[in-house]
């Protein structure tokens, strides 16, 4: 580890945080942690360092739903100077100071008692106290290394020493036995994203483990993860001249509304969720060469990688153009919003890691106008186990989803294969990746994603009660005749058995996202 503390850049901060006083930043983040039910009124604490080495920490006790900035305690880091502020510092401040001393690359720390991670922390089996980040690629990329320390009295020097040692050995998050979790980052934004990603993974793992009968968890191999996290040069923002059309502005506005809605509904977390929407292709050009020689062009806007979904703005969405060269080769370029003219990409956002898959879907499926890849915990439980998912629980889910196939992780990384799959299945479970939903509109794609997660929750609950009675083949055929325009070609689904039995649903015949309701 470096012996000098890492200096933060403006881009390390979350949005407007760099312009706020540190005490206000801590107040705002603690409110957010509480409002998302990630801690309780009395539990949890946050801290950060400013560029002058002043240590700020939330106060002892009080209401975590609202921390008055004047109550935040502060003093020079690791000094004997008395704390300033209206209230004394959190009881856990020795842990925070010890971690800062151990890790010079850390500038912010989050400690909370979120339900799923606390459930892990109180497990009797010591091997079952930390979630396996290899179960979900997004978690492996965003969480980092997870450590574990035994129980020590809260606020004690023994606890501070143990936690600091775990971070010194390279942990990014540390679970405390019978207590909670500490997460670190260069900013509170990064610490919070690690925290919520780990909590979401823990929730999905618990959902998966609670299914009856028990099903095997299916973690990734590290080598698979390395292959999937391919170099970003091909999808990093580049400089190219274009005008921002009214169609693109409207598409950005519509897409952002559904991103915010998905976050509010718990379908995505602060780090997860790769959403895009097609932009009608006009006279935008691919690079300065003007696009000559390209075929099958498409344009879309997509979520950026590594940015808080809750606080995204219109200009954060990345514009992407993709064209086929022929012979299986593809060229893509990307830029972040702007007022038109020459868009500079230096220091700006990169598109989602899944941008290649989105591009392939749009190129091979002209009818698709929206693509959504998300990791809601209930649906993810079916993505990290070999448990079967069957859409034919009720008429609504059968009509909206159709048969839901599963793609193995290595296949899910092949954009062309995914694009071919969604031609006959608008919703796909992608092993160790999440749920992919496409639609002729943002509303249809969102409806499919939401219904898939709802049905996953239903099946998990139903399994706890006993055997499940799915719609029979005759009942499915009757639904197809009435709502889907007749019997469709069968598509492979995970099914009640190995190969499933749900009949097909290739194209919707309803107006809007609808079902039988």
GROMACS .gro file of C-alpha atoms in nm, residues 16-17 28 47 81 84 96 112 139 152 200 240 243 252 260 270 290 339 365 380 387 403 411 421 489:
model
   25
   16UNK     CA    1  -2.223   1.805  -0.626
   17UNK     CA    2  -2.052   1.660  -0.316
   28UNK     CA    3  -2.694   1.373   0.323
   47UNK     CA    4  -1.678   0.938   0.814
   81UNK     CA    5  -0.697   1.739   1.977
   84UNK     CA    6  -1.519   2.002   1.760
   96UNK     CA    7  -1.249   0.472   1.142
  112UNK     CA    8  -2.410   0.003   0.878
  139UNK     CA    9  -2.058  -0.770  -0.752
  152UNK     CA   10  -1.519  -0.771   1.960
  200UNK     CA   11  -2.789  -0.684  -0.278
  240UNK     CA   12  -1.651   1.264  -3.299
  243UNK     CA   13  -2.548   1.721  -3.361
  252UNK     CA   14  -3.257   1.053  -2.294
  260UNK     CA   15  -3.509   0.631  -1.168
  270UNK     CA   16  -2.671   0.230  -0.708
  290UNK     CA   17  -1.854   1.018  -4.195
  339UNK     CA   18  -2.489   2.073  -2.682
  365UNK     CA   19  -3.354  -0.686  -3.388
  380UNK     CA   20  -3.094  -1.309  -0.936
  387UNK     CA   21  -3.329  -2.361  -0.969
  403UNK     CA   22  -4.094  -1.895  -2.173
  411UNK     CA   23  -2.283  -1.750  -2.369
  421UNK     CA   24  -3.196  -1.549  -2.831
  489UNK     CA   25  -4.377  -2.201  -3.159
   0.00000   0.00000   0.00000
